[in-house]
Amino acid sequence: MAEVVLTGLGKAYGDGTRAVTDLNLEIRDGEFLVLVGPSGCGKTTALRMIAGLEQITEGTIHIGENVVNDVPSRDRDVAMVFQSYALYPHLNVYDNIAFGLTLRKLAKKEIDHRVREVADVLELTEHLDRKPRNLSGGQRQRVAMGRAIVRAPQAFLMDEPLSNLDAKLRVQMRAQIARIQREIGVTTVYVTHDQTEAMTLGDRVAVMRRGVLQQVGPPQELYDRPVNLFVAGFIGSPGMNLVSAKLDEDSGGRFWVSLGSDALLLPESVPQQRPALRQYVGRDVVVGIRPEDMEDTALADAREGEILHSVADLVEAMGSDVLVHFPVDVPPVVTDDTRELAKDAGTDDLPKAGKGTVLVGRFSPRTRIYEGQPVAAWVDTSRLHFFDPATGSSIWKQELQ
Ligand SMILES: Nc1ncnc2c1ncn2[C@@H]1O[C@H](COP(=O)(O)OP(=O)(O)O)[C@@H](O)[C@H]1O
Ligand SMILES: [Mg+2]
């Protein structure tokens, strides 16, 4: 096991495509780091550079003490699991797992010990005699992982290993991968475009956009304090509601944001936590509201300046909660970031200017709101997010440019 350190890592392909730019990441010994971002943002390229399967254009890669830039892949002592995993169909599970060790001519006894240990962790012990064709998709994926783990690599690299499995199996395998990684404690870099997978698996999550690292941190930190509109919109499902709103200060020194015919009053804690907000008084800001930070007013202890009024467009009962979609009369936020997020989500249906913005609230299942009926949505104003409309950066302490 070892730490993996990327310093100023960059990749330009021969045809001039810039896939990764100045990537700096320290993956600690034993850590589970998830690299996440939309398709094409450079995740696979970054992983393949760590694995030694892709030439580095700029920067350095350390694995443990060593700079491995010029070390061939087979000598880097890393194991990689891809989304398409080829098992040897004529070999049983035992021999599939043992294959790499047999090649390296380890003693039979040592091989046997390691294979059985790995099979135990992967819950494959009862299947050691089976051929791949007699295994389920999840079992096959575990055999593929077994083949990688059994070599006891310094680091484990996984590129969307679950994307060929159906949704239910993906959730099961996710839990198993997390458990297995904890048990074997190998430094792991896991690539996915699925933010739910990223949030549930990672000790830390690194979000990439167009080859550039946006933010890296524990899942909850990314969720609570996204550094920009892109991370805010990418992490969380349904996504954060984003609206343009004017920030005002009243004669009592209180801050308000106007959303159509309603206005939200910001509790004192907001400008205290985000002192730079003061510089935006009288100007437009982007306000972010997580769906779960709203509730049916009938079920909340709402006060003045905490309610949005509208009519329900769509009500989706999810069992554990109810998603209520309602329009507010404010311009939608359309930036490079939101356009890219919409494209990634496959919903290029960004609201047209002049038609307002549809918000989604995640309400308690006890709500009695129906489609076509009035909505009074309580907003937890202490949890609002604010972004600079020009740069998309989160407004915290930074000075205006
Ligand atoms: N061999 C290659 N030659 C040229 N461009 C490539 C090659 N492989 C990937 N790319 C481009 O590099 C960018 C990053 O790709 P990739 O690392 O595969 O992203 P991801 O894994 O995040 O989907 C994309 O624009 C992709 O089209
Ligand atoms: Mg990829």
Coordinates of C-alpha atoms and ligand atoms in Angstrom, one line a residue:
M1 CA 0.0 0.0 0.0
A2 CA 1.1 3.5 -0.7
E3 CA 0.0 7.1 -1.2
V4 CA -0.5 8.3 -4.7
V5 CA 0.4 11.9 -5.4
L6 CA -0.4 13.7 -8.6
T7 CA 1.5 17.0 -9.2
G8 CA 0.6 19.3 -12.1
L9 CA -0.5 16.4 -14.0
G10 CA -1.6 17.1 -17.6
K11 CA -2.4 15.3 -20.8
A12 CA -2.8 16.5 -24.4
Y13 CA -3.5 13.8 -26.9
G14 CA -1.6 13.6 -30.2
D15 CA -4.6 15.2 -32.0
G16 CA -4.4 18.2 -29.7
T17 CA -7.3 17.2 -27.4
R18 CA -6.6 18.6 -24.0
A19 CA -7.9 15.9 -21.6
V20 CA -6.4 16.8 -18.2
T21 CA -5.0 20.2 -17.0
D22 CA -2.8 20.8 -14.0
L23 CA -4.3 18.1 -11.8
N24 CA -3.0 18.1 -8.2
L25 CA -4.2 15.4 -5.8
E26 CA -2.8 13.7 -2.8
I27 CA -4.5 10.3 -2.3
R28 CA -3.5 9.1 1.2
D29 CA -2.4 5.6 2.0
G30 CA -5.4 3.4 2.3
E31 CA -7.8 6.2 1.2
F32 CA -10.8 5.6 -1.1
L33 CA -10.8 8.6 -3.5
V34 CA -13.6 8.9 -6.1
L35 CA -12.9 10.9 -9.3
V36 CA -16.3 12.1 -10.6
G37 CA -17.5 14.3 -13.4
P38 CA -19.5 14.3 -16.6
S39 CA -18.5 12.0 -19.5
G40 CA -15.5 13.3 -21.3
C41 CA -14.1 15.4 -18.4
G42 CA -10.8 13.4 -18.3
K43 CA -11.4 10.8 -15.6
T44 CA -10.3 7.8 -17.6
T45 CA -7.3 9.7 -19.0
A46 CA -6.2 10.6 -15.4
L47 CA -6.6 7.0 -14.2
R48 CA -4.7 5.6 -17.2
M49 CA -1.8 8.0 -16.6
I50 CA -1.6 6.7 -13.0
A51 CA -1.7 3.1 -14.3
G52 CA 1.0 3.8 -16.8
L53 CA -1.2 3.1 -19.8
E54 CA -1.1 6.6 -21.1
Q55 CA 2.0 8.9 -21.5
I56 CA 2.0 11.9 -19.3
T57 CA 2.3 15.3 -21.0
E58 CA 3.1 17.4 -17.9
G59 CA 3.6 16.8 -14.2
T60 CA 4.7 13.9 -12.0
I61 CA 3.1 10.9 -10.4
H62 CA 4.4 9.5 -7.1
I63 CA 3.4 6.1 -5.9
G64 CA 4.8 5.7 -2.4
E65 CA 8.3 7.1 -2.4
N66 CA 8.9 6.8 -6.1
V67 CA 8.3 9.0 -9.1
V68 CA 6.8 6.6 -11.6
N69 CA 6.6 8.8 -14.7
D70 CA 8.9 6.6 -16.6
V71 CA 8.1 3.3 -14.9
P72 CA 6.3 0.9 -17.2
S73 CA 2.8 -0.1 -16.3
R74 CA 3.7 -3.7 -15.3
D75 CA 6.3 -2.4 -12.8
R76 CA 4.0 0.2 -11.1
D77 CA 2.4 -2.4 -8.9
V78 CA -1.1 -1.1 -9.4
A79 CA -4.1 -3.1 -10.3
M80 CA -6.9 -1.9 -12.6
V81 CA -10.5 -3.0 -12.9
F82 CA -12.5 -1.7 -15.9
Q83 CA -16.2 -1.6 -16.7
S84 CA -15.8 -4.5 -19.2
Y85 CA -14.0 -7.3 -17.4
A86 CA -12.9 -10.3 -19.3
L87 CA -12.7 -13.5 -17.3
Y88 CA -11.1 -16.6 -18.8
P89 CA -14.3 -18.7 -19.7
H90 CA -12.5 -22.1 -19.6
L91 CA -11.0 -21.5 -16.1
N92 CA -13.0 -21.8 -12.9
V93 CA -13.2 -19.0 -10.3
Y94 CA -10.2 -20.3 -8.4
D95 CA -7.9 -20.3 -11.5
N96 CA -9.2 -17.0 -12.7
I97 CA -8.2 -15.4 -9.4
A98 CA -5.0 -17.3 -9.3
F99 CA -4.0 -16.5 -12.9
G100 CA -1.7 -13.6 -12.3
L101 CA 0.1 -15.3 -9.4
T102 CA 0.6 -18.5 -11.4
L103 CA 2.2 -16.4 -14.2
R104 CA 4.5 -15.0 -11.6
K105 CA 5.4 -18.5 -10.6
L106 CA 4.6 -18.1 -6.9
A107 CA 4.7 -21.3 -4.8
K108 CA 1.5 -23.4 -5.0
K109 CA 0.9 -23.0 -1.2
E110 CA 1.3 -19.3 -1.3
I111 CA -1.1 -19.0 -4.2
D112 CA -3.6 -21.2 -2.5
H113 CA -3.4 -19.1 0.7
R114 CA -3.9 -15.8 -1.1
V115 CA -6.7 -17.0 -3.4
R116 CA -8.7 -18.4 -0.5
E117 CA -8.2 -15.3 1.6
V118 CA -9.4 -13.1 -1.3
A119 CA -12.3 -15.4 -2.1
D120 CA -13.4 -15.1 1.6
V121 CA -13.4 -11.3 1.5
L122 CA -15.3 -11.4 -1.8
E123 CA -17.7 -14.1 -0.6
L124 CA -16.8 -16.3 -3.4
T125 CA -15.6 -19.3 -1.4
E126 CA -18.6 -21.5 -2.4
H127 CA -18.1 -20.7 -6.1
L128 CA -14.4 -21.4 -6.5
D129 CA -15.1 -24.5 -8.7
R130 CA -17.6 -22.7 -11.0
K131 CA -17.0 -21.5 -14.5
P132 CA -17.8 -17.8 -15.3
R133 CA -20.8 -18.7 -17.4
N134 CA -22.4 -20.2 -14.2
L135 CA -22.0 -17.0 -12.3
S136 CA -24.3 -13.9 -11.9
G137 CA -23.2 -10.5 -13.2
G138 CA -22.3 -9.4 -9.7
Q139 CA -20.3 -12.6 -9.0
R140 CA -18.3 -12.2 -12.2
Q141 CA -17.5 -8.6 -11.3
R142 CA -16.3 -9.8 -7.9
V143 CA -14.1 -12.4 -9.6
A144 CA -12.6 -9.6 -11.7
M145 CA -11.9 -7.7 -8.5
G146 CA -10.4 -10.8 -6.9
R147 CA -7.9 -11.1 -9.7
A148 CA -6.8 -7.5 -9.0
I149 CA -6.8 -7.7 -5.2
V150 CA -4.9 -11.0 -5.0
R151 CA -1.8 -9.4 -6.4
A152 CA -1.8 -7.2 -3.2
P153 CA -1.1 -4.1 -5.3
Q154 CA 0.1 -0.7 -4.0
A155 CA -3.0 0.9 -5.4
F156 CA -6.3 -0.2 -6.8
L157 CA -7.6 1.7 -9.9
M158 CA -11.2 1.2 -10.9
D159 CA -12.9 2.8 -14.0
E160 CA -16.7 2.7 -13.8
P161 CA -16.6 -1.0 -12.7
L162 CA -20.4 -1.1 -12.1
S163 CA -21.7 0.6 -15.2
N164 CA -22.6 -2.7 -17.0
L165 CA -24.7 -3.9 -14.1
D166 CA -28.4 -3.3 -13.6
A167 CA -29.5 -0.7 -11.1
K168 CA -30.3 -3.0 -8.3
L169 CA -27.1 -4.9 -8.5
R170 CA -25.1 -1.7 -8.8
V171 CA -26.4 -0.7 -5.4
Q172 CA -25.5 -4.0 -3.9
M173 CA -22.0 -4.1 -5.4
R174 CA -21.5 -0.5 -4.3
A175 CA -21.9 -1.6 -0.7
Q176 CA -19.7 -4.6 -1.2
I177 CA -16.9 -2.6 -2.8
A178 CA -17.0 -0.1 0.1
R179 CA -16.7 -3.0 2.6
I180 CA -14.0 -4.9 0.6
Q181 CA -11.9 -1.7 0.3
R182 CA -12.2 -1.1 4.0
E183 CA -11.2 -4.7 4.8
I184 CA -8.1 -4.8 2.5
G185 CA -7.3 -1.1 3.1
V186 CA -5.6 -0.6 -0.3
T187 CA -5.3 3.0 -1.6
T188 CA -8.1 3.2 -4.2
V189 CA -8.9 5.6 -7.0
Y190 CA -12.4 5.0 -8.3
V191 CA -13.7 6.7 -11.4
T192 CA -17.4 7.2 -12.0
H193 CA -19.8 9.7 -13.7
D194 CA -22.5 8.9 -11.2
Q195 CA -22.6 11.4 -8.3
T196 CA -24.6 9.1 -6.1
E197 CA -21.9 6.4 -6.4
A198 CA -19.3 9.0 -5.7
M199 CA -21.0 10.3 -2.6
T200 CA -21.7 6.9 -1.1
L201 CA -18.3 5.4 -1.8
G202 CA -15.6 8.0 -1.4
D203 CA -13.7 9.0 1.8
R204 CA -13.1 12.0 -0.4
V205 CA -14.6 13.0 -3.8
A206 CA -12.8 14.9 -6.5
V207 CA -15.1 16.7 -9.0
M208 CA -13.6 17.3 -12.5
R209 CA -15.0 19.4 -15.3
R210 CA -13.4 19.6 -18.7
G211 CA -10.1 18.3 -17.5
V212 CA -9.9 20.6 -14.5
L213 CA -10.3 19.7 -10.8
Q214 CA -13.1 21.8 -9.3
Q215 CA -13.1 20.7 -5.7
V216 CA -11.9 17.8 -3.6
G217 CA -13.2 16.9 -0.1
P218 CA -15.4 14.6 2.0
P219 CA -18.8 14.0 0.4
Q220 CA -20.7 16.1 3.0
E221 CA -18.3 19.1 2.5
L222 CA -19.0 19.1 -1.3
Y223 CA -22.7 18.9 -0.6
D224 CA -22.7 21.7 2.0
R225 CA -20.1 24.0 0.7
P226 CA -19.8 23.6 -3.1
V227 CA -17.1 26.0 -4.4
N228 CA -19.0 26.9 -7.6
L229 CA -22.2 26.5 -9.6
F230 CA -20.9 23.4 -11.3
V231 CA -20.2 21.4 -8.2
A232 CA -23.4 22.7 -6.6
G233 CA -25.4 21.5 -9.6
F234 CA -23.5 18.2 -10.1
I235 CA -23.7 16.9 -6.5
G236 CA -27.2 16.1 -5.2
S237 CA -30.3 14.6 -6.7
P238 CA -32.7 16.1 -7.6
G239 CA -30.2 18.9 -8.2
M240 CA -29.9 22.2 -6.3
N241 CA -32.5 24.8 -7.5
L242 CA -30.8 27.8 -9.0
V243 CA -32.4 31.2 -9.5
S244 CA -31.3 34.7 -10.2
A245 CA -32.4 37.2 -7.6
K246 CA -31.6 40.7 -6.5
L247 CA -30.0 41.1 -3.1
D248 CA -31.4 44.0 -1.0
E249 CA -30.6 45.5 2.4
D250 CA -33.5 47.2 4.3
S251 CA -33.2 50.1 6.7
G252 CA -32.9 47.7 9.5
G253 CA -29.8 46.2 8.0
R254 CA -31.5 43.0 7.1
F255 CA -30.8 41.2 3.8
W256 CA -33.5 40.1 1.4
V257 CA -33.6 38.3 -1.9
S258 CA -36.5 39.0 -4.2
L259 CA -38.0 36.0 -6.1
G260 CA -40.9 37.2 -8.2
S261 CA -43.6 38.4 -5.9
D262 CA -42.0 36.9 -2.9
A263 CA -38.9 37.9 -1.0
L264 CA -36.8 35.7 1.3
L265 CA -35.3 37.2 4.5
L266 CA -31.8 36.0 5.2
P267 CA -31.1 35.2 8.9
E268 CA -28.1 37.0 10.4
S269 CA -26.1 33.8 10.3
V270 CA -26.0 34.0 6.5
P271 CA -24.0 37.3 6.0
Q272 CA -21.9 36.3 9.1
Q273 CA -20.9 33.0 7.4
R274 CA -20.6 34.7 4.0
P275 CA -19.2 38.2 4.6
A276 CA -18.5 38.8 0.9
L277 CA -22.3 38.8 0.4
R278 CA -22.4 42.4 1.6
Q279 CA -20.6 43.5 -1.6
Y280 CA -23.5 42.2 -3.7
V281 CA -26.2 44.4 -2.2
G282 CA -28.3 46.0 -5.0
R283 CA -27.1 43.5 -7.5
D284 CA -28.1 40.1 -8.8
V285 CA -26.8 36.9 -7.2
V286 CA -27.5 33.3 -8.0
V287 CA -29.4 31.8 -5.1
G288 CA -29.2 28.0 -4.6
I289 CA -31.9 26.1 -2.7
R290 CA -31.6 22.4 -2.1
P291 CA -35.0 20.6 -2.6
E292 CA -34.7 19.1 0.9
D293 CA -34.4 22.6 2.4
M294 CA -38.0 23.3 1.4
E295 CA -41.2 22.0 3.0
D296 CA -45.0 22.4 2.7
T297 CA -45.7 25.5 4.9
A298 CA -48.6 23.6 6.4
L299 CA -46.1 21.2 7.9
A300 CA -43.4 23.7 8.9
D301 CA -43.1 26.5 11.4
A302 CA -42.8 29.2 8.8
R303 CA -42.2 32.9 9.5
E304 CA -42.2 36.1 7.5
G305 CA -39.7 36.0 4.6
E306 CA -39.5 32.2 4.5
I307 CA -42.4 31.4 2.0
L308 CA -42.6 31.1 -1.7
H309 CA -46.1 31.1 -3.3
S310 CA -46.9 29.3 -6.5
V311 CA -49.1 26.6 -8.1
A312 CA -47.9 23.0 -8.3
D313 CA -47.0 22.0 -11.9
L314 CA -46.2 18.4 -11.0
V315 CA -46.3 16.3 -7.8
E316 CA -44.2 13.1 -7.7
A317 CA -44.9 10.8 -4.7
M318 CA -41.7 8.9 -4.0
G319 CA -43.0 7.1 -0.9
S320 CA -40.4 8.5 1.5
D321 CA -41.0 12.0 0.3
V322 CA -42.9 14.0 -2.3
L323 CA -41.3 16.1 -5.0
V324 CA -43.3 19.2 -5.8
H325 CA -42.4 21.1 -8.9
F326 CA -43.6 24.8 -9.0
P327 CA -42.7 27.8 -11.1
V328 CA -41.4 31.1 -9.7
D329 CA -41.3 34.3 -11.7
V330 CA -37.6 34.8 -11.9
P331 CA -35.2 34.3 -14.8
P332 CA -33.5 31.0 -15.0
V333 CA -29.8 30.8 -14.4
V334 CA -28.1 30.0 -17.7
T335 CA -24.3 29.8 -17.6
D336 CA -21.7 27.7 -19.1
D337 CA -21.9 25.5 -16.0
T338 CA -25.7 25.0 -16.0
R339 CA -25.7 24.3 -19.8
E340 CA -23.1 21.6 -19.3
L341 CA -25.0 20.1 -16.3
A342 CA -28.2 20.0 -18.4
K343 CA -26.4 18.3 -21.2
D344 CA -24.9 15.8 -18.8
A345 CA -28.3 15.0 -17.2
G346 CA -29.7 14.6 -20.7
T347 CA -32.2 17.4 -20.0
D348 CA -31.2 20.1 -22.5
D349 CA -34.6 21.6 -21.7
L350 CA -33.3 24.6 -19.8
P351 CA -36.2 26.9 -19.1
K352 CA -36.7 29.6 -21.8
A353 CA -36.2 33.2 -20.8
G354 CA -39.4 34.9 -19.8
K355 CA -41.1 31.7 -18.6
G356 CA -39.7 31.8 -15.1
T357 CA -38.0 28.9 -13.3
V358 CA -39.4 25.7 -12.1
L359 CA -38.3 24.8 -8.6
V360 CA -38.4 21.4 -7.0
G361 CA -39.2 21.0 -3.3
R362 CA -38.8 17.7 -1.4
F363 CA -41.7 17.7 0.9
S364 CA -42.9 15.3 3.6
P365 CA -45.3 12.5 2.4
R366 CA -47.8 14.1 4.7
T367 CA -48.2 17.0 2.4
R368 CA -51.7 17.5 0.9
I369 CA -50.6 19.5 -2.2
Y370 CA -51.9 18.3 -5.5
E371 CA -51.2 19.2 -9.1
G372 CA -52.8 22.5 -10.2
Q373 CA -53.3 23.6 -6.6
P374 CA -51.6 26.5 -4.8
V375 CA -48.3 25.8 -3.1
A376 CA -46.8 27.7 -0.2
A377 CA -43.3 26.4 0.1
W378 CA -41.3 27.1 3.3
V379 CA -37.7 27.7 2.7
D380 CA -35.0 27.0 5.2
T381 CA -33.3 30.4 4.6
S382 CA -30.3 29.6 6.8
R383 CA -29.3 27.0 4.3
L384 CA -29.4 29.0 1.1
H385 CA -26.4 29.0 -1.2
F386 CA -25.1 32.1 -3.1
F387 CA -23.0 32.4 -6.2
D388 CA -21.5 35.2 -8.3
P389 CA -23.5 35.3 -11.5
A390 CA -20.5 36.2 -13.6
T391 CA -17.9 33.7 -12.3
G392 CA -20.2 31.0 -10.9
S393 CA -18.0 31.0 -7.7
S394 CA -19.6 30.5 -4.4
I395 CA -19.8 33.7 -2.4
W396 CA -18.0 33.3 0.9
K397 CA -15.2 35.5 1.9
Q398 CA -13.5 36.4 -1.4
E399 CA -13.2 39.9 -2.6
L400 CA -15.0 41.1 -5.7
Q401 CA -12.9 41.0 -8.8
Ligands
LIG1 N1 -6.9 8.4 -27.5 C1 -7.5 9.7 -27.5 N2 -7.2 10.6 -28.5 C2 -7.7 11.8 -28.5 N3 -8.6 12.2 -27.6 C3 -9.0 11.4 -26.6 C4 -8.4 10.0 -26.5 N4 -9.0 9.5 -25.4 C5 -9.8 10.4 -24.9 N5 -9.8 11.5 -25.6 C6 -10.6 12.7 -25.3 O1 -10.1 13.3 -24.1 C7 -11.2 13.8 -23.3 C8 -11.3 13.0 -22.0 O2 -11.6 11.7 -22.2 P1 -11.8 10.6 -21.1 O3 -10.5 10.7 -20.2 O4 -12.1 9.3 -21.7 O5 -13.0 11.2 -20.2 P2 -14.0 10.4 -19.2 O6 -13.4 9.2 -18.8 O7 -14.1 11.4 -18.1 O8 -15.3 10.2 -19.9 C9 -12.4 13.6 -24.2 O9 -12.6 14.9 -24.8 C10 -12.1 12.5 -25.1 O10 -12.8 12.6 -26.3
MG2 MG -14.1 7.2 -18.9

